[in-house]
Structures are given as structure tokens and as C-alpha cells.
Short mmCIF file of C-alpha atoms in Angstrom, two decimals:
data_model
loop_
_atom_site.label_atom_id
_atom_site.label_comp_id
_atom_site.label_asym_id
_atom_site.label_seq_id
_atom_site.Cartn_x
_atom_site.Cartn_y
_atom_site.Cartn_z
CA MET A 22 13.53 -56.98 -88.79
CA LEU A 23 12.52 -59.11 -91.76
CA ASP A 24 13.91 -56.47 -94.12
CA GLN A 25 17.35 -57.97 -93.46
CA LYS A 26 19.02 -59.42 -96.54
CA ILE A 27 20.14 -63.02 -96.85
CA VAL A 28 23.91 -62.90 -97.19
CA ALA A 29 25.06 -66.54 -97.13
CA MET A 30 23.88 -69.99 -98.16
CA ASP A 31 25.86 -73.09 -97.13
CA LEU A 32 25.28 -76.72 -98.15
CA TRP A 33 26.28 -80.03 -96.62
CA PRO A 34 25.81 -83.25 -98.61
CA LEU A 35 25.64 -85.96 -95.95
CA ALA A 36 25.63 -89.74 -95.65
CA LEU A 37 24.27 -90.95 -92.29
CA PRO A 38 24.68 -94.58 -91.17
CA VAL A 39 21.52 -96.54 -90.38
CA VAL A 40 20.95 -99.44 -88.02
CA SER A 41 19.54 -102.01 -90.45
CA ARG A 42 18.36 -102.79 -93.95
CA ARG A 43 14.84 -101.73 -94.89
CA ASP A 44 12.89 -103.15 -97.81
CA HIS A 45 10.00 -101.45 -99.58
CA GLY A 46 7.92 -102.36 -102.60
CA ILE A 47 9.97 -100.05 -104.83
CA GLY A 48 13.44 -100.53 -103.36
CA SER A 49 15.73 -101.10 -100.41
CA VAL A 50 17.84 -98.92 -98.15
CA SER A 51 20.89 -100.08 -96.21
CA GLY A 52 24.21 -98.77 -95.01
CA SER A 53 23.37 -95.08 -95.00
CA VAL A 54 20.87 -92.46 -96.13
CA GLU A 55 21.86 -89.36 -98.08
CA VAL A 56 20.48 -85.89 -97.38
CA ILE A 57 21.43 -82.30 -98.18
CA VAL A 58 21.40 -79.75 -95.35
CA VAL A 59 21.14 -76.04 -96.17
CA ARG A 60 21.89 -73.05 -93.93
CA LEU A 61 20.85 -69.49 -94.69
CA ARG A 62 22.34 -66.53 -92.83
CA ALA A 63 20.84 -63.05 -92.61
CA GLU A 64 22.92 -59.89 -92.35
CA GLY A 65 22.04 -59.57 -88.67
CA GLY A 66 23.58 -63.00 -87.96
CA ALA A 67 20.44 -65.13 -87.61
CA GLU A 68 20.51 -68.56 -89.24
CA GLY A 69 17.84 -70.78 -90.77
CA TRP A 70 18.19 -74.48 -91.52
CA GLY A 71 16.53 -76.88 -93.95
CA GLU A 72 16.95 -80.42 -95.25
CA ALA A 73 16.41 -82.12 -98.59
CA SER A 74 15.71 -85.84 -98.10
CA PRO A 75 15.46 -87.51 -101.51
CA TRP A 76 15.14 -91.18 -102.36
CA VAL A 77 16.27 -91.97 -105.88
CA VAL A 78 13.43 -94.42 -106.64
CA PHE A 79 10.77 -92.07 -105.24
CA THR A 80 11.36 -88.32 -105.49
CA GLY A 81 14.85 -87.86 -106.91
CA SER A 82 18.57 -88.13 -106.24
CA PRO A 83 20.80 -86.34 -103.73
CA GLU A 84 22.94 -85.16 -106.63
CA ALA A 85 19.91 -83.47 -108.20
CA SER A 86 18.93 -81.86 -104.89
CA PHE A 87 22.44 -80.53 -104.37
CA ALA A 88 22.65 -79.14 -107.91
CA ALA A 89 19.23 -77.52 -107.66
CA LEU A 90 20.16 -75.76 -104.43
CA ASP A 91 23.71 -74.86 -105.37
CA ARG A 92 23.31 -73.83 -109.00
CA TYR A 93 19.72 -72.83 -109.62
CA LEU A 94 18.21 -71.74 -106.29
CA ARG A 95 21.21 -69.99 -104.71
CA PRO A 96 21.02 -66.98 -107.10
CA LEU A 97 17.35 -66.53 -106.18
CA VAL A 98 18.15 -66.26 -102.47
CA LEU A 99 21.32 -64.26 -101.93
CA GLY A 100 20.66 -60.55 -101.54
CA ARG A 101 16.91 -61.03 -101.10
CA ARG A 102 15.03 -59.90 -97.99
CA VAL A 103 14.02 -62.50 -95.43
CA ALA A 104 10.49 -61.12 -95.79
CA ASP A 105 10.42 -62.19 -99.46
CA ARG A 106 9.90 -65.92 -98.77
CA ALA A 107 6.74 -66.22 -100.87
CA ALA A 108 8.35 -64.47 -103.84
CA ILE A 109 11.53 -66.52 -103.51
CA MET A 110 9.56 -69.78 -103.50
CA ALA A 111 7.52 -68.65 -106.51
CA ASP A 112 10.77 -67.94 -108.34
CA ALA A 113 12.14 -71.33 -107.24
CA ALA A 114 9.13 -73.12 -108.72
CA ARG A 115 9.96 -71.59 -112.10
CA ALA A 116 13.75 -71.84 -111.91
CA VAL A 117 14.08 -75.63 -111.96
CA ALA A 118 11.61 -78.37 -112.79
CA ASN A 119 10.83 -81.05 -110.21
CA CYS A 120 13.44 -81.26 -107.36
CA PRO A 121 10.70 -80.90 -104.71
CA GLU A 122 13.07 -81.93 -101.91
CA ALA A 123 15.45 -79.06 -102.69
CA LYS A 124 12.56 -76.60 -102.72
CA ALA A 125 11.24 -78.01 -99.44
CA ALA A 126 14.69 -77.56 -97.89
CA LEU A 127 14.84 -73.95 -99.06
CA ASP A 128 11.33 -73.21 -97.80
CA THR A 129 12.16 -74.78 -94.43
CA ALA A 130 15.33 -72.71 -94.08
CA LEU A 131 13.46 -69.52 -94.98
CA LEU A 132 10.75 -70.28 -92.42
CA ASP A 133 13.31 -71.15 -89.74
CA LEU A 134 15.19 -67.92 -90.47
CA THR A 135 11.96 -65.91 -90.31
CA GLY A 136 11.07 -67.55 -87.01
CA GLN A 137 14.49 -66.93 -85.51
CA ILE A 138 14.29 -63.23 -86.36
CA SER A 139 10.63 -62.72 -85.39
CA GLY A 140 10.74 -64.89 -82.26
CA LEU A 141 7.94 -67.16 -83.52
CA PRO A 142 7.86 -70.94 -83.99
CA VAL A 143 7.41 -72.13 -87.55
CA TRP A 144 3.96 -73.50 -86.69
CA ALA A 145 2.89 -69.95 -85.80
CA LEU A 146 4.08 -68.71 -89.18
CA LEU A 147 2.01 -71.43 -90.87
CA GLY A 148 -1.29 -70.55 -89.19
CA GLY A 149 -1.03 -71.39 -85.51
CA LEU A 150 -0.94 -74.44 -83.29
CA ALA A 151 -3.83 -76.80 -84.06
CA GLN A 152 -2.24 -79.89 -82.47
CA ALA A 153 0.70 -79.88 -80.06
CA ARG A 154 1.16 -83.67 -79.79
CA LEU A 155 1.32 -85.80 -82.91
CA PRO A 156 0.71 -89.58 -82.65
CA LEU A 157 3.82 -91.37 -83.91
CA SER A 158 3.78 -94.32 -86.33
CA VAL A 159 6.91 -96.45 -86.82
CA SER A 160 7.41 -98.48 -89.97
CA ILE A 161 8.26 -102.19 -89.85
CA ALA A 162 10.40 -103.00 -92.90
CA ASP A 163 13.36 -105.18 -91.93
CA PRO A 164 13.61 -108.36 -94.04
CA ASP A 165 14.83 -109.95 -90.79
CA PHE A 166 11.45 -110.13 -89.05
CA ASP A 167 13.01 -111.31 -85.79
CA ALA A 168 14.81 -107.96 -85.60
CA ASP A 169 11.50 -106.18 -86.17
CA LEU A 170 9.90 -108.21 -83.38
CA GLU A 171 12.59 -106.85 -81.06
CA LEU A 172 11.88 -103.35 -82.34
CA MET A 173 8.16 -103.74 -81.70
CA ALA A 174 8.84 -104.84 -78.14
CA ARG A 175 10.89 -101.67 -77.67
CA LEU A 176 8.14 -99.56 -79.24
CA ARG A 177 5.54 -101.02 -76.91
CA ALA A 178 7.74 -100.30 -73.90
CA GLU A 179 8.24 -96.70 -75.05
CA GLY A 180 4.55 -95.99 -75.54
CA VAL A 181 4.33 -96.10 -79.34
CA GLY A 182 0.90 -97.38 -80.35
CA ILE A 183 0.98 -97.31 -84.18
CA ILE A 184 3.07 -99.34 -86.61
CA LYS A 185 3.06 -99.51 -90.40
CA LEU A 186 4.02 -102.80 -92.00
CA LYS A 187 5.91 -102.44 -95.27
CA ALA A 188 4.61 -105.16 -97.58
CA GLY A 189 5.00 -106.44 -101.11
CA PHE A 190 8.78 -106.92 -101.16
CA ALA A 191 9.23 -110.57 -100.13
CA GLY A 192 6.11 -112.45 -101.19
CA HIS A 193 2.53 -112.63 -100.00
CA ALA A 194 3.13 -115.46 -97.55
CA PHE A 195 5.71 -113.36 -95.69
CA ASP A 196 3.26 -110.47 -95.42
CA ILE A 197 0.48 -112.67 -94.04
CA LYS A 198 2.85 -114.41 -91.62
CA ARG A 199 3.94 -111.06 -90.19
CA LEU A 200 0.37 -109.77 -89.89
CA GLU A 201 -0.65 -112.93 -88.05
CA LYS A 202 2.31 -112.66 -85.66
CA ILE A 203 1.64 -109.00 -84.94
CA ALA A 204 -2.04 -109.71 -84.24
CA GLN A 205 -1.04 -112.51 -81.88
CA ASP A 206 1.86 -110.90 -80.00
CA PHE A 207 1.08 -107.17 -80.26
CA PRO A 208 -2.72 -106.87 -80.30
CA GLU A 209 -2.56 -103.40 -78.76
CA PHE A 210 -0.89 -101.89 -81.84
CA ARG A 211 -2.87 -100.04 -84.45
CA VAL A 212 -1.57 -101.49 -87.71
CA ARG A 213 -1.27 -99.91 -91.13
CA VAL A 214 0.02 -101.62 -94.28
CA ASP A 215 2.02 -99.96 -97.05
CA PHE A 216 2.92 -101.70 -100.32
CA ASN A 217 4.92 -98.78 -101.77
CA GLN A 218 3.71 -99.73 -105.29
CA GLY A 219 4.91 -103.30 -104.77
CA LEU A 220 2.00 -105.20 -106.40
CA THR A 221 1.43 -105.99 -110.05
CA PRO A 222 -2.05 -105.59 -111.56
CA ASP A 223 -2.67 -109.34 -111.84
CA GLU A 224 -2.02 -110.01 -108.14
CA ALA A 225 -3.14 -106.79 -106.52
CA GLU A 226 -6.83 -107.46 -105.85
CA ARG A 227 -6.31 -110.86 -104.20
CA ARG A 228 -3.46 -109.68 -102.02
CA VAL A 229 -5.16 -106.46 -100.99
CA ARG A 230 -8.31 -108.38 -100.04
CA ASP A 231 -6.26 -110.78 -97.90
CA VAL A 232 -4.54 -107.91 -96.10
CA ALA A 233 -7.84 -106.10 -95.61
CA SER A 234 -9.16 -109.13 -93.70
CA PHE A 235 -6.81 -108.13 -90.83
CA ALA A 236 -8.71 -104.80 -90.55
CA PRO A 237 -5.71 -102.42 -90.65
CA ASP A 238 -6.26 -98.69 -90.23
CA PHE A 239 -5.56 -98.37 -93.95
CA ILE A 240 -3.76 -99.94 -96.90
CA GLU A 241 -1.39 -97.63 -98.72
CA GLN A 242 -0.35 -97.39 -102.38
CA PRO A 243 -0.57 -101.05 -103.44
CA VAL A 244 0.21 -100.45 -107.13
CA ALA A 245 2.26 -98.14 -109.33
CA ALA A 246 1.71 -94.41 -108.94
CA HIS A 247 0.29 -93.91 -112.42
CA GLN A 248 -2.30 -96.70 -112.18
CA PHE A 249 -5.19 -94.45 -111.14
CA THR A 250 -7.89 -96.68 -112.64
CA LEU A 251 -6.60 -99.72 -110.79
CA MET A 252 -6.33 -97.76 -107.54
CA ALA A 253 -9.99 -96.78 -107.88
CA ARG A 254 -10.97 -100.40 -108.51
CA LEU A 255 -9.01 -101.63 -105.49
CA ARG A 256 -10.63 -98.97 -103.35
CA ASP A 257 -14.05 -100.32 -104.31
CA CYS A 258 -13.20 -103.95 -103.52
CA ILE A 259 -12.17 -103.57 -99.85
CA ASP A 260 -13.88 -102.26 -96.74
CA VAL A 261 -10.83 -100.56 -95.19
CA PRO A 262 -9.52 -97.16 -96.33
CA LEU A 263 -7.13 -97.09 -99.28
CA LEU A 264 -4.50 -94.34 -99.13
CA ALA A 265 -2.42 -92.79 -101.90
CA ASP A 266 1.23 -91.86 -101.47
CA GLU A 267 3.31 -91.97 -104.65
CA SER A 268 0.20 -91.14 -106.69
CA VAL A 269 -0.12 -87.73 -105.02
CA PHE A 270 2.86 -85.38 -104.80
CA GLY A 271 1.31 -81.92 -104.86
CA PRO A 272 -1.98 -80.07 -105.29
CA GLU A 273 -2.03 -80.86 -109.00
CA ASP A 274 -2.10 -84.62 -108.33
CA MET A 275 -4.62 -84.16 -105.52
CA THR A 276 -7.09 -82.58 -107.93
CA ARG A 277 -6.96 -85.61 -110.22
CA ALA A 278 -6.94 -88.16 -107.37
CA ALA A 279 -10.10 -86.67 -105.87
CA ARG A 280 -11.81 -86.41 -109.26
CA GLU A 281 -11.08 -90.04 -110.16
CA GLY A 282 -11.81 -91.46 -106.70
CA ILE A 283 -8.57 -93.38 -106.30
CA CYS A 284 -8.28 -93.18 -102.51
CA ASP A 285 -9.88 -92.53 -99.13
CA GLY A 286 -6.91 -90.56 -97.88
CA VAL A 287 -3.44 -89.35 -98.73
CA SER A 288 0.10 -89.27 -97.36
CA ILE A 289 1.30 -85.66 -97.00
CA LYS A 290 5.07 -85.19 -97.33
CA ILE A 291 6.87 -81.88 -97.64
CA MET A 292 9.55 -83.64 -99.73
CA LYS A 293 6.90 -84.54 -102.29
CA ALA A 294 4.99 -81.28 -102.19
CA GLY A 295 8.00 -78.99 -102.52
CA SER A 296 7.20 -76.70 -99.59
CA LEU A 297 5.41 -76.68 -96.26
CA GLY A 298 2.67 -74.48 -97.65
CA ARG A 299 2.03 -76.75 -100.64
CA ALA A 300 1.83 -79.71 -98.26
CA GLN A 301 -0.82 -77.87 -96.27
CA THR A 302 -2.73 -77.19 -99.48
CA VAL A 303 -2.78 -80.90 -100.35
CA ALA A 304 -4.18 -81.71 -96.91
CA ARG A 305 -6.88 -79.06 -97.19
CA MET A 306 -7.85 -80.23 -100.66
CA ALA A 307 -8.10 -83.79 -99.36
CA ALA A 308 -10.33 -82.72 -96.48
CA ALA A 309 -12.53 -80.66 -98.81
CA ASN A 310 -13.17 -83.86 -100.75
CA GLY A 311 -13.94 -85.94 -97.66
CA LEU A 312 -10.52 -87.63 -97.56
CA SER A 313 -8.24 -88.21 -94.58
CA ALA A 314 -4.52 -87.40 -94.37
CA TYR A 315 -1.46 -88.32 -92.37
CA GLY A 316 2.07 -86.95 -92.21
CA GLY A 317 4.53 -89.16 -94.01
CA ASP A 318 8.28 -88.83 -94.38
CA MET A 319 11.21 -89.85 -96.53
CA PHE A 320 14.53 -91.11 -95.14
CA GLU A 321 15.00 -88.04 -92.97
CA THR A 322 17.00 -86.74 -90.06
CA GLY A 323 15.46 -84.90 -87.14
CA LEU A 324 15.87 -81.63 -89.03
CA ALA A 325 13.35 -82.58 -91.74
CA HIS A 326 11.19 -84.23 -89.07
CA LEU A 327 10.97 -80.86 -87.32
CA ALA A 328 9.81 -79.18 -90.51
CA GLY A 329 7.13 -81.81 -91.06
CA ALA A 330 6.01 -81.66 -87.45
CA HIS A 331 5.56 -77.88 -87.55
CA MET A 332 3.57 -78.24 -90.78
CA ILE A 333 1.25 -80.87 -89.29
CA ALA A 334 0.86 -78.92 -86.06
CA ALA A 335 -0.60 -76.03 -88.06
CA THR A 336 -2.75 -78.26 -90.29
CA PRO A 337 -5.80 -79.70 -88.46
CA GLU A 338 -6.82 -81.54 -91.64
CA ILE A 339 -3.99 -84.04 -91.01
CA THR A 340 -5.66 -86.32 -88.49
CA LEU A 341 -3.80 -89.66 -88.70
CA GLY A 342 -0.55 -88.74 -86.98
CA CYS A 343 2.97 -88.80 -88.40
CA GLU A 344 5.86 -91.09 -89.27
CA PHE A 345 8.77 -89.07 -87.95
CA TYR A 346 10.55 -92.01 -86.33
CA GLN A 347 13.88 -92.29 -88.12
CA ALA A 348 15.79 -89.82 -85.95
CA ARG A 349 15.22 -92.06 -82.93
CA TYR A 350 14.66 -95.53 -84.34
CA TYR A 351 16.63 -95.79 -87.60
CA LEU A 352 19.64 -93.47 -87.77
CA GLN A 353 22.71 -94.48 -85.81
CA ASP A 354 23.14 -90.82 -84.87
CA ASP A 355 20.84 -87.91 -85.63
CA LEU A 356 22.06 -84.46 -86.70
CA LEU A 357 20.24 -82.33 -84.15
CA SER A 358 22.00 -80.70 -81.23
CA ALA A 359 19.26 -82.05 -78.92
CA PRO A 360 17.12 -85.18 -79.32
CA PHE A 361 14.16 -84.99 -81.66
CA PRO A 362 11.23 -84.57 -79.22
CA ILE A 363 9.30 -87.83 -78.84
CA GLU A 364 7.44 -88.58 -75.63
CA ASN A 365 5.21 -91.57 -74.89
CA GLY A 366 4.55 -92.34 -78.54
CA HIS A 367 3.96 -88.72 -79.62
CA VAL A 368 6.02 -86.01 -81.28
CA ILE A 369 5.96 -82.92 -79.05
CA LEU A 370 6.05 -79.57 -80.82
CA PRO A 371 8.86 -77.17 -79.86
CA GLN A 372 7.68 -73.80 -78.56
CA SER A 373 10.89 -71.86 -79.21
CA PRO A 374 11.52 -69.70 -82.30
CA GLY A 375 11.90 -71.21 -85.75
CA LEU A 376 12.18 -74.97 -85.93
CA GLY A 377 13.17 -75.06 -82.27
CA ILE A 378 16.35 -77.16 -82.54
CA ALA A 379 19.40 -76.55 -84.75
CA PRO A 380 21.78 -79.13 -86.19
CA ASP A 381 25.09 -79.89 -84.50
CA LEU A 382 27.88 -78.42 -86.66
CA GLU A 383 30.35 -81.08 -85.59
CA LYS A 384 27.96 -83.78 -86.80
CA LEU A 385 27.42 -82.00 -90.09
CA ASN A 386 31.14 -81.97 -90.73
CA HIS A 387 31.59 -85.53 -89.48
CA PHE A 388 28.92 -87.01 -91.76
CA LYS A 389 29.81 -84.95 -94.84
CA ASP A 390 29.70 -87.22 -97.87
CA LYS A 391 33.21 -87.31 -99.32
CA ARG A 392 31.83 -88.54 -102.66
CA ALA A 393 29.74 -85.39 -103.13
CA ALA A 394 30.78 -82.14 -104.75
#
């Protein structure tokens, strides 16, 4: 069955409206998010779907993802057997530098296609189901904190128990005010804090110490990705875990991060790692060095969320849940033909073949970005 050849590859550059502005230490998002959706078709008619979810200040641009898929990766795919996923991805790694989101989209589509043909969920192809329910974390990042208070009330009512406060974009006083309000009005929430590289070296230690006094689950990436020495120093000055995100993209970065002791844990994202398998490798390397891991995301639709959820489900080393909230809580309308599966504050793993839910073609055509090629 997997000897079938891949006969078609289709791309949709999309712009999806969002419900609010979101500020992070390295930039803001408002209006819409841009993603690239890819569809592969085998000669027997089966289809596999994937998504590239870049952010220009973090991993790359949508234009680069589109070009990588359309110009450089397409020739590596068409005419190849579905069974050749590992070889195709090895060729993709050599064909174009960087562009991890495009490679993650291709890998996802190949896995979905394999699952559709073989009758297996993607998590089964990645090693089996280690966790069927993933605790969901929702990020709090609206510069209008009153709007976020309304969101947190909704989250509490819907059974979500973890939030991550985005900090470092509007001054230290604003961060402390929000932490105090959350502790007062939402004491049941587990709180995490993410600076997204928002602190400068001269202010970082004082601000991180102040935030640590609220005893969050962890503090994430307070300073610039390349500042490994400063990350290690900050880790030593607080008594809550320090996590790395932008400092660790793939296994190569994980080797250095563990060697230099910059963190207690790491954010695992398929859009950073470049494939689901490489994301699993980062998690296993972290665990081998006594570090924790959680499943992060970019500005994704439910399609990329599904890929990340299958990866985490097959990776017991990722123990801190996931952040796959945007399909329900941030996009005005998701792409999937059925709702992304969240129940009582957990992502529930699909049991059907492949990713389990396909995109809605009408939505793909509706949200196609007219500015794109």
C-alpha cells in the first residue's frame, strides 16, 4: 500500500483573522495570522495534510515557507513512494537551509498520508500512544488586560487549569499588576510566565527574581536566544524552573543548552524542530539530561495543533502539557472540518487514521491570502 507514488502537491497561503491583539517580548500579532497549508495526494487517491506556521520575528516568514515548499521541496516529493518519508525528509534537510516550518509541514503531510493509507493514527506511526489527554495551557497576552480577565473567566468555566502570562512587553509594573490580580481572582490556575526574550541584560535578574516570588510553574526565555551565559546565570539566581524556547530549536541546540546548563526545561515545537521526529528527539535529549519539556506552538490553526498533539501523545518525555489553544480561543474561525478536540481543559487525541481531522476546503479557499503568490 505504501508503495504508491505521490502524484500531487497543492499549497494554500492563508491569512486567518484573529480575535484580538497579542503582545510578546519580541513582537506583536494583530489582524490575522499567516500560514501555509500543504496537501499531498497519492496515486490511489489518499490525501495527507500539513501546515507551516511561521512568525517572522521567530522562525521565519510565510513567503520563505511558501518558496521552500513550492520551489525546493516539491521536486523531492513528486513521484516518490509514500513509504520513502525518511528519505524524503533527509533530502529536504539538505535541499534548503533553515525553513523548519516548511519541513514540518511536509513531514506532517507525509505522516498523515501514511496514516490514511495504513489505517493508523499518526501517534501510532511515531511510537504509540503514551498519553491520550494533554493538559491545555492558554496564553494571556492581550495588552487590554480587562479583555484577558474576561478570557480567564471563560477558561475557568470551561475547565482549563493552566495559563501562561506573556511578559516583558509593557513594563515591569504591568507584569506585576497582572500577576497580583491573577493570584487574587484566579488562585486555582497554574501560572507560567514567558518573556519571549523581552528583557535586557541589565534588568533581567531583578525582574526575573520579582516574577519568581509568585512561584509560577516556570519562567520561560527571559533574554535573547543567543545569551546562553546569561540564561545560565538567571537559572542559578531563582528557585523556580527556567525554560528555554527560542534558545533551542532542534537537537543541535539542545546539545549545547544541556552542556552549558542554561535551563531546567525546554519548549518543544515542531515548527522549530523541522519535523515531528526531530521534535521527539529534542524531548528525549532533554529528559536524558534531567530536563522537563512541554509542547509549545506558533500562531497555528487546528491542523498544526493536530500534528503537535500526535507528536506529544507519542512522546512521554513531554510532561508539562501543551499550548494548542489558538484554534478555539484565538482564531475567529479555524480551518478544520470539525472542531479541534478540547474537552475539560485537555486536548483529546483522535483515534482515526492519520491526523484524524482534515481541513475544510471551502475555508481554505475563503481564507486564501490574495497577496501571496
